PDB file of C-alpha atoms and ligand atoms in Angstrom:
ATOM      1  CA  MET A 905       0.000   0.000   0.000  1.00  0.00           C
ATOM      2  CA  PHE A 906       1.209   3.462  -0.866  1.00  0.00           C
ATOM      3  CA  SER A 907       1.906   5.752   2.081  1.00  0.00           C
ATOM      4  CA  LYS A 908      -0.688   8.466   2.709  1.00  0.00           C
ATOM      5  CA  ASP A 909       1.644  10.618   4.805  1.00  0.00           C
ATOM      6  CA  ASN A 910       2.108  13.200   2.099  1.00  0.00           C
ATOM      7  CA  LEU A 911      -1.091  12.741   0.218  1.00  0.00           C
ATOM      8  CA  PRO A 912      -3.222  15.893   0.528  1.00  0.00           C
ATOM      9  CA  HIS A 913      -6.636  16.149  -1.126  1.00  0.00           C
ATOM     10  CA  GLU A 914      -6.447  17.057  -4.788  1.00  0.00           C
ATOM     11  CA  ALA A 915      -9.564  17.369  -6.973  1.00  0.00           C
ATOM     12  CA  LEU A 916      -9.342  16.016 -10.515  1.00  0.00           C
ATOM     13  CA  PRO A 917     -12.063  16.648 -13.102  1.00  0.00           C
ATOM     14  CA  LEU A 918     -14.188  13.469 -13.291  1.00  0.00           C
ATOM     15  CA  PRO A 919     -12.366  11.233 -15.743  1.00  0.00           C
ATOM     16  CA  ASP A 920     -14.164   8.942 -18.180  1.00  0.00           C
ATOM     17  CA  GLN A 921     -17.572  10.541 -17.730  1.00  0.00           C
ATOM     18  CA  ILE A 922     -20.233   8.598 -19.629  1.00  0.00           C
ATOM     19  CA  GLU A 923     -22.819  10.881 -21.244  1.00  0.00           C
ATOM     20  CA  ARG A 924     -26.139   9.205 -22.061  1.00  0.00           C
ATOM     21  CA  THR A 925     -29.578  10.510 -22.913  1.00  0.00           C
ATOM     22  CA  ASP A 926     -32.389   9.167 -20.742  1.00  0.00           C
ATOM     23  CA  ALA A 927     -33.380   6.830 -23.583  1.00  0.00           C
ATOM     24  CA  GLU A 928     -29.823   5.527 -23.891  1.00  0.00           C
ATOM     25  CA  ALA A 929     -29.605   5.128 -20.142  1.00  0.00           C
ATOM     26  CA  ARG A 930     -32.861   3.161 -20.133  1.00  0.00           C
ATOM     27  CA  ARG A 931     -31.538   0.870 -22.867  1.00  0.00           C
ATOM     28  CA  ALA A 932     -28.234   0.388 -21.004  1.00  0.00           C
ATOM     29  CA  ALA A 933     -30.090  -0.390 -17.763  1.00  0.00           C
ATOM     30  CA  ASP A 934     -32.283  -2.936 -19.566  1.00  0.00           C
ATOM     31  CA  ASP A 935     -29.316  -4.551 -21.289  1.00  0.00           C
ATOM     32  CA  PHE A 936     -27.394  -4.889 -18.030  1.00  0.00           C
ATOM     33  CA  PHE A 937     -30.442  -6.320 -16.288  1.00  0.00           C
ATOM     34  CA  ASP A 938     -30.810  -8.897 -19.079  1.00  0.00           C
ATOM     35  CA  LEU A 939     -27.150  -9.842 -18.781  1.00  0.00           C
ATOM     36  CA  MET A 940     -27.212 -10.169 -14.998  1.00  0.00           C
ATOM     37  CA  ALA A 941     -30.553 -11.987 -14.943  1.00  0.00           C
ATOM     38  CA  LYS A 942     -28.788 -14.735 -16.906  1.00  0.00           C
ATOM     39  CA  ARG A 943     -26.269 -15.268 -14.105  1.00  0.00           C
ATOM     40  CA  HIS A 944     -26.747 -18.485 -12.195  1.00  0.00           C
ATOM     41  CA  THR A 945     -24.815 -20.103  -9.424  1.00  0.00           C
ATOM     42  CA  ILE A 946     -23.857 -23.602 -10.558  1.00  0.00           C
ATOM     43  CA  ARG A 947     -22.101 -26.619  -9.111  1.00  0.00           C
ATOM     44  CA  ASP A 948     -21.611 -28.624 -12.314  1.00  0.00           C
ATOM     45  CA  PHE A 949     -18.492 -27.324 -14.024  1.00  0.00           C
ATOM     46  CA  SER A 950     -16.825 -28.412 -17.236  1.00  0.00           C
ATOM     47  CA  ASP A 951     -13.094 -29.081 -16.941  1.00  0.00           C
ATOM     48  CA  ARG A 952     -12.501 -26.834 -19.983  1.00  0.00           C
ATOM     49  CA  PRO A 953      -9.504 -24.665 -19.099  1.00  0.00           C
ATOM     50  CA  VAL A 954      -9.947 -20.924 -18.683  1.00  0.00           C
ATOM     51  CA  PRO A 955      -7.011 -18.707 -19.701  1.00  0.00           C
ATOM     52  CA  ARG A 956      -5.302 -16.982 -16.787  1.00  0.00           C
ATOM     53  CA  GLU A 957      -5.647 -13.580 -18.497  1.00  0.00           C
ATOM     54  CA  ILE A 958      -9.438 -13.719 -18.153  1.00  0.00           C
ATOM     55  CA  ILE A 959      -9.155 -14.385 -14.418  1.00  0.00           C
ATOM     56  CA  GLU A 960      -6.595 -11.586 -14.089  1.00  0.00           C
ATOM     57  CA  ARG A 961      -8.852  -9.128 -15.907  1.00  0.00           C
ATOM     58  CA  ALA A 962     -11.867 -10.060 -13.782  1.00  0.00           C
ATOM     59  CA  VAL A 963      -9.858  -9.607 -10.580  1.00  0.00           C
ATOM     60  CA  ALA A 964      -8.582  -6.271 -11.907  1.00  0.00           C
ATOM     61  CA  THR A 965     -12.258  -5.324 -12.369  1.00  0.00           C
ATOM     62  CA  ALA A 966     -12.960  -6.295  -8.747  1.00  0.00           C
ATOM     63  CA  GLY A 967     -10.078  -4.012  -7.787  1.00  0.00           C
ATOM     64  CA  ARG A 968     -12.027  -1.046  -9.221  1.00  0.00           C
ATOM     65  CA  ALA A 969     -14.711  -1.355  -6.542  1.00  0.00           C
ATOM     66  CA  PRO A 970     -15.215   1.496  -4.072  1.00  0.00           C
ATOM     67  CA  SER A 971     -13.845   0.887  -0.574  1.00  0.00           C
ATOM     68  CA  GLY A 972     -13.601   2.506   2.844  1.00  0.00           C
ATOM     69  CA  ALA A 973     -11.043   5.350   2.619  1.00  0.00           C
ATOM     70  CA  ASN A 974      -9.991   3.767  -0.703  1.00  0.00           C
ATOM     71  CA  HIS A 975      -7.903   1.254   1.275  1.00  0.00           C
ATOM     72  CA  GLN A 976      -8.954  -1.597  -1.028  1.00  0.00           C
ATOM     73  CA  PRO A 977      -8.920  -4.145   1.809  1.00  0.00           C
ATOM     74  CA  TRP A 978      -9.116  -7.239  -0.377  1.00  0.00           C
ATOM     75  CA  PHE A 979      -6.839  -9.929  -1.683  1.00  0.00           C
ATOM     76  CA  PHE A 980      -7.645 -12.607  -4.243  1.00  0.00           C
ATOM     77  CA  ALA A 981      -5.784 -15.913  -4.454  1.00  0.00           C
ATOM     78  CA  ALA A 982      -6.418 -17.569  -7.829  1.00  0.00           C
ATOM     79  CA  VAL A 983      -5.705 -21.287  -7.714  1.00  0.00           C
ATOM     80  CA  ALA A 984      -5.338 -23.448 -10.814  1.00  0.00           C
ATOM     81  CA  ASP A 985      -2.781 -25.912  -9.396  1.00  0.00           C
ATOM     82  CA  PRO A 986      -4.534 -29.326  -9.219  1.00  0.00           C
ATOM     83  CA  ALA A 987      -2.729 -30.406  -6.033  1.00  0.00           C
ATOM     84  CA  LEU A 988      -3.731 -27.215  -4.248  1.00  0.00           C
ATOM     85  CA  LYS A 989      -7.318 -27.519  -5.464  1.00  0.00           C
ATOM     86  CA  ALA A 990      -7.381 -31.106  -4.160  1.00  0.00           C
ATOM     87  CA  LEU A 991      -6.095 -29.937  -0.773  1.00  0.00           C
ATOM     88  CA  ILE A 992      -8.708 -27.173  -0.583  1.00  0.00           C
ATOM     89  CA  ARG A 993     -11.433 -29.647  -1.556  1.00  0.00           C
ATOM     90  CA  ALA A 994     -10.335 -32.119   1.131  1.00  0.00           C
ATOM     91  CA  GLU A 995     -10.231 -29.462   3.843  1.00  0.00           C
ATOM     92  CA  ALA A 996     -13.537 -27.926   2.759  1.00  0.00           C
ATOM     93  CA  GLU A 997     -15.259 -31.314   2.622  1.00  0.00           C
ATOM     94  CA  ALA A 998     -14.019 -32.130   6.149  1.00  0.00           C
ATOM     95  CA  GLU A 999     -15.704 -28.940   7.436  1.00  0.00           C
ATOM     96  CA  GLU A1000     -18.829 -29.512   5.350  1.00  0.00           C
ATOM     97  CA  ALA A1001     -19.175 -33.080   6.667  1.00  0.00           C
ATOM     98  CA  LYS A1002     -19.488 -31.712  10.212  1.00  0.00           C
ATOM     99  CA  PHE A1003     -21.867 -28.993   9.009  1.00  0.00           C
ATOM    100  CA  TYR A1004     -24.256 -31.381   7.227  1.00  0.00           C
ATOM    101  CA  ASP A1005     -23.931 -33.910  10.034  1.00  0.00           C
ATOM    102  CA  GLY A1006     -25.803 -31.546  12.346  1.00  0.00           C
ATOM    103  CA  GLY A1007     -23.320 -28.773  13.086  1.00  0.00           C
ATOM    104  CA  ALA A1008     -25.439 -26.370  11.059  1.00  0.00           C
ATOM    105  CA  GLY A1009     -28.542 -26.902  13.183  1.00  0.00           C
ATOM    106  CA  ASP A1010     -31.970 -27.983  11.969  1.00  0.00           C
ATOM    107  CA  GLU A1011     -33.237 -24.648  10.740  1.00  0.00           C
ATOM    108  CA  TRP A1012     -30.197 -24.011   8.543  1.00  0.00           C
ATOM    109  CA  LEU A1013     -30.251 -27.509   7.096  1.00  0.00           C
ATOM    110  CA  ARG A1014     -33.965 -27.152   6.311  1.00  0.00           C
ATOM    111  CA  ALA A1015     -33.271 -23.810   4.602  1.00  0.00           C
ATOM    112  CA  LEU A1016     -30.748 -25.547   2.345  1.00  0.00           C
ATOM    113  CA  GLU A1017     -33.040 -28.433   1.341  1.00  0.00           C
ATOM    114  CA  PRO A1018     -34.369 -26.716  -1.826  1.00  0.00           C
ATOM    115  CA  LEU A1019     -30.785 -26.211  -2.989  1.00  0.00           C
ATOM    116  CA  GLY A1020     -29.977 -29.923  -2.888  1.00  0.00           C
ATOM    117  CA  THR A1021     -26.456 -29.367  -1.556  1.00  0.00           C
ATOM    118  CA  ASP A1022     -24.433 -31.823   0.524  1.00  0.00           C
ATOM    119  CA  ALA A1023     -20.913 -32.251   1.857  1.00  0.00           C
ATOM    120  CA  SER A1024     -19.489 -33.592  -1.393  1.00  0.00           C
ATOM    121  CA  LYS A1025     -17.680 -30.870  -3.335  1.00  0.00           C
ATOM    122  CA  PRO A1026     -16.114 -32.441  -6.478  1.00  0.00           C
ATOM    123  CA  HIS A1027     -16.532 -29.101  -8.295  1.00  0.00           C
ATOM    124  CA  LEU A1028     -13.708 -27.683  -6.154  1.00  0.00           C
ATOM    125  CA  GLU A1029     -11.378 -29.881  -8.221  1.00  0.00           C
ATOM    126  CA  ILE A1030     -13.245 -29.919 -11.536  1.00  0.00           C
ATOM    127  CA  ALA A1031     -13.589 -26.138 -11.915  1.00  0.00           C
ATOM    128  CA  PRO A1032     -10.373 -24.881 -13.529  1.00  0.00           C
ATOM    129  CA  TRP A1033     -10.014 -22.021 -11.039  1.00  0.00           C
ATOM    130  CA  LEU A1034     -10.734 -21.377  -7.401  1.00  0.00           C
ATOM    131  CA  ILE A1035     -10.559 -17.725  -6.462  1.00  0.00           C
ATOM    132  CA  VAL A1036     -10.253 -17.325  -2.706  1.00  0.00           C
ATOM    133  CA  VAL A1037     -11.384 -13.918  -1.493  1.00  0.00           C
ATOM    134  CA  PHE A1038      -9.602 -12.536   1.569  1.00  0.00           C
ATOM    135  CA  ALA A1039     -10.549  -9.490   3.642  1.00  0.00           C
ATOM    136  CA  GLN A1040      -7.626  -7.512   5.003  1.00  0.00           C
ATOM    137  CA  ARG A1041      -8.550  -6.700   8.604  1.00  0.00           C
ATOM    138  CA  TRP A1042      -5.640  -4.315   8.721  1.00  0.00           C
ATOM    139  CA  GLY A1043      -3.055  -3.247   6.170  1.00  0.00           C
ATOM    140  CA  THR A1044       0.673  -2.693   6.145  1.00  0.00           C
ATOM    141  CA  TYR A1045       2.627   0.054   4.468  1.00  0.00           C
ATOM    142  CA  ASP A1046       5.639  -0.797   2.357  1.00  0.00           C
ATOM    143  CA  ASP A1047       7.833  -0.159   5.442  1.00  0.00           C
ATOM    144  CA  GLY A1048       5.878  -2.780   7.441  1.00  0.00           C
ATOM    145  CA  THR A1049       3.894  -0.454   9.744  1.00  0.00           C
ATOM    146  CA  ARG A1050       0.199  -1.220  10.224  1.00  0.00           C
ATOM    147  CA  PHE A1051      -2.799   0.909   9.303  1.00  0.00           C
ATOM    148  CA  LYS A1052      -6.518   0.452   9.966  1.00  0.00           C
ATOM    149  CA  ASN A1053      -9.019  -0.512   7.326  1.00  0.00           C
ATOM    150  CA  TYR A1054     -12.629   0.686   7.360  1.00  0.00           C
ATOM    151  CA  TYR A1055     -15.913  -0.900   6.297  1.00  0.00           C
ATOM    152  CA  VAL A1056     -14.025  -4.061   5.432  1.00  0.00           C
ATOM    153  CA  PRO A1057     -16.986  -6.495   4.971  1.00  0.00           C
ATOM    154  CA  GLU A1058     -18.863  -3.900   2.909  1.00  0.00           C
ATOM    155  CA  SER A1059     -15.844  -3.136   0.709  1.00  0.00           C
ATOM    156  CA  VAL A1060     -14.952  -6.775   0.130  1.00  0.00           C
ATOM    157  CA  GLY A1061     -18.598  -7.620  -0.572  1.00  0.00           C
ATOM    158  CA  ILE A1062     -18.813  -4.914  -3.227  1.00  0.00           C
ATOM    159  CA  ALA A1063     -15.538  -6.034  -4.830  1.00  0.00           C
ATOM    160  CA  THR A1064     -16.727  -9.636  -4.868  1.00  0.00           C
ATOM    161  CA  GLY A1065     -19.919  -8.492  -6.584  1.00  0.00           C
ATOM    162  CA  PHE A1066     -17.835  -6.742  -9.234  1.00  0.00           C
ATOM    163  CA  LEU A1067     -15.809  -9.953  -9.630  1.00  0.00           C
ATOM    164  CA  ILE A1068     -18.861 -12.175 -10.062  1.00  0.00           C
ATOM    165  CA  ALA A1069     -20.340  -9.743 -12.597  1.00  0.00           C
ATOM    166  CA  ALA A1070     -17.034  -9.559 -14.508  1.00  0.00           C
ATOM    167  CA  LEU A1071     -16.734 -13.352 -14.648  1.00  0.00           C
ATOM    168  CA  HIS A1072     -20.329 -13.679 -15.827  1.00  0.00           C
ATOM    169  CA  ASN A1073     -19.780 -11.004 -18.473  1.00  0.00           C
ATOM    170  CA  ALA A1074     -16.852 -13.094 -19.758  1.00  0.00           C
ATOM    171  CA  GLY A1075     -19.147 -16.118 -20.120  1.00  0.00           C
ATOM    172  CA  LEU A1076     -17.893 -17.884 -17.010  1.00  0.00           C
ATOM    173  CA  SER A1077     -19.920 -19.354 -14.185  1.00  0.00           C
ATOM    174  CA  ALA A1078     -19.106 -19.154 -10.509  1.00  0.00           C
ATOM    175  CA  LEU A1079     -20.120 -20.785  -7.275  1.00  0.00           C
ATOM    176  CA  THR A1080     -19.850 -18.807  -4.055  1.00  0.00           C
ATOM    177  CA  HIS A1081     -18.704 -21.373  -1.536  1.00  0.00           C
ATOM    178  CA  THR A1082     -18.260 -20.746   2.178  1.00  0.00           C
ATOM    179  CA  PRO A1083     -17.106 -23.734   4.200  1.00  0.00           C
ATOM    180  CA  ASN A1084     -17.082 -22.776   7.860  1.00  0.00           C
ATOM    181  CA  PRO A1085     -14.544 -22.240   9.399  1.00  0.00           C
ATOM    182  CA  MET A1086     -12.218 -21.269   6.551  1.00  0.00           C
ATOM    183  CA  LYS A1087      -9.029 -20.661   8.503  1.00  0.00           C
ATOM    184  CA  PHE A1088      -7.402 -23.606   6.678  1.00  0.00           C
ATOM    185  CA  LEU A1089      -7.165 -21.359   3.613  1.00  0.00           C
ATOM    186  CA  ASN A1090      -4.571 -19.142   5.340  1.00  0.00           C
ATOM    187  CA  SER A1091      -2.169 -22.051   5.742  1.00  0.00           C
ATOM    188  CA  ALA A1092      -3.015 -23.679   2.394  1.00  0.00           C
ATOM    189  CA  LEU A1093      -2.313 -20.403   0.568  1.00  0.00           C
ATOM    190  CA  ASN A1094       0.292 -19.010   2.923  1.00  0.00           C
ATOM    191  CA  ARG A1095      -1.659 -15.839   3.682  1.00  0.00           C
ATOM    192  CA  PRO A1096      -0.997 -13.726   6.798  1.00  0.00           C
ATOM    193  CA  ASP A1097      -3.221 -13.601   9.911  1.00  0.00           C
ATOM    194  CA  SER A1098      -4.290 -10.074   8.955  1.00  0.00           C
ATOM    195  CA  GLU A1099      -6.320 -11.642   6.131  1.00  0.00           C
ATOM    196  CA  LYS A1100      -9.644 -13.350   6.804  1.00  0.00           C
ATOM    197  CA  PRO A1101     -10.888 -15.792   4.165  1.00  0.00           C
ATOM    198  CA  VAL A1102     -14.348 -14.674   3.098  1.00  0.00           C
ATOM    199  CA  MET A1103     -15.300 -17.141   0.397  1.00  0.00           C
ATOM    200  CA  ILE A1104     -14.115 -19.468  -2.289  1.00  0.00           C
ATOM    201  CA  LEU A1105     -15.372 -18.792  -5.800  1.00  0.00           C
ATOM    202  CA  ALA A1106     -15.230 -21.875  -8.002  1.00  0.00           C
ATOM    203  CA  VAL A1107     -14.934 -20.520 -11.544  1.00  0.00           C
ATOM    204  CA  GLY A1108     -15.161 -22.067 -14.985  1.00  0.00           C
ATOM    205  CA  HIS A1109     -17.502 -22.966 -17.799  1.00  0.00           C
ATOM    206  CA  ALA A1110     -20.771 -24.632 -16.901  1.00  0.00           C
ATOM    207  CA  ALA A1111     -20.997 -28.290 -17.894  1.00  0.00           C
ATOM    208  CA  GLN A1112     -23.431 -29.001 -20.755  1.00  0.00           C
ATOM    209  CA  THR A1113     -25.460 -30.978 -18.206  1.00  0.00           C
ATOM    210  CA  ALA A1114     -25.399 -28.265 -15.512  1.00  0.00           C
ATOM    211  CA  THR A1115     -28.608 -27.695 -13.563  1.00  0.00           C
ATOM    212  CA  VAL A1116     -29.830 -25.062 -11.149  1.00  0.00           C
ATOM    213  CA  PRO A1117     -32.274 -25.731  -8.324  1.00  0.00           C
ATOM    214  CA  ALA A1118     -35.759 -24.535  -9.308  1.00  0.00           C
ATOM    215  CA  VAL A1119     -35.883 -22.374  -6.190  1.00  0.00           C
ATOM    216  CA  ALA A1120     -32.997 -20.296  -7.560  1.00  0.00           C
ATOM    217  CA  LYS A1121     -35.310 -18.866 -10.227  1.00  0.00           C
ATOM    218  CA  MET A1122     -37.716 -17.543  -7.600  1.00  0.00           C
ATOM    219  CA  LYS A1123     -36.546 -13.970  -7.225  1.00  0.00           C
ATOM    220  CA  LYS A1124     -38.368 -11.447  -5.060  1.00  0.00           C
ATOM    221  CA  PRO A1125     -40.468  -9.078  -7.176  1.00  0.00           C
ATOM    222  CA  LEU A1126     -39.292  -5.487  -7.402  1.00  0.00           C
ATOM    223  CA  ASP A1127     -42.122  -4.347  -5.121  1.00  0.00           C
ATOM    224  CA  ASP A1128     -40.678  -6.485  -2.344  1.00  0.00           C
ATOM    225  CA  ILE A1129     -37.189  -5.043  -2.589  1.00  0.00           C
ATOM    226  CA  LEU A1130     -37.834  -1.422  -3.572  1.00  0.00           C
ATOM    227  CA  LYS A1131     -39.948   1.366  -2.182  1.00  0.00           C
ATOM    228  CA  VAL A1132     -39.690   4.710  -3.906  1.00  0.00           C
ATOM    229  CA  TYR A1133     -40.094   7.728  -1.625  1.00  0.00           C
TER     230      TYR A1133
HETATM  231  N1  IYR B2511     -21.347 -24.176   2.960  1.00  0.00           N
HETATM  232  C1  IYR B2511     -22.275 -25.268   2.718  1.00  0.00           C
HETATM  233  C2  IYR B2511     -23.668 -24.944   3.083  1.00  0.00           C
HETATM  234  C3  IYR B2511     -24.345 -23.873   2.359  1.00  0.00           C
HETATM  235  C4  IYR B2511     -24.747 -22.742   3.045  1.00  0.00           C
HETATM  236  C5  IYR B2511     -25.451 -21.764   2.397  1.00  0.00           C
HETATM  237  I1  IYR B2511     -26.110 -20.160   3.445  1.00  0.00           I
HETATM  238  C6  IYR B2511     -25.735 -21.890   1.034  1.00  0.00           C
HETATM  239  O1  IYR B2511     -26.428 -20.880   0.374  1.00  0.00           O
HETATM  240  C7  IYR B2511     -25.356 -23.031   0.340  1.00  0.00           C
HETATM  241  C8  IYR B2511     -24.656 -24.007   1.026  1.00  0.00           C
HETATM  242  C9  IYR B2511     -22.147 -25.782   1.275  1.00  0.00           C
HETATM  243  O2  IYR B2511     -21.505 -25.135   0.468  1.00  0.00           O
HETATM  244  O3  IYR B2511     -22.685 -26.830   0.964  1.00  0.00           O
END
């Protein structure tokens, strides 16, 4: 992280301003809705490789998200190495086995029934990439001193949303996977204690035979999520 010691406020004219008429804006809003409405979380991945450059570009897009004090408190570990994916799968499945064996509690397990999930996670090896999202609880300057980060869960959540949208825009599918606890990812990926694993995104092309649970198509109507004042 760059030092902010000698970084006074300086106002730049808004770069890259996009000018649209209301009609153009409406069309753009509709087009983006149509694109995003076609995004589905899947668990059936093809083993078709995905070039590293596409993953890099999508993570660069995530890095354009807004963040508390612009501290960008995120880190993404992109894993293609089969041995490392196998290790992550084994560790995740060990946690998931306890979860599905009752650790989650009845209400949570009932809530998951329509999804049809269980402790078996072969997709963690089949998907060509696993992107592990870390939240940086605190940061360090280049000289090693610590600084605070702000609104970390919010910032990392927004960046992860950018990432999922960027992957989808590139024709890739993703699964947001959150084994609990995820501390094993720090040792597997050699990340410092300052970083908290937030989720694993399995990323790749959907298998031809991929399915989604019917419940996933039941989205709340706009009236339930928006009130205009
Ligand atoms: N982490 C488990 C359980 C799970 C929890 C939620 I909340 C989901 O939306 C889906 C699954 C698993 O991945 O199976």
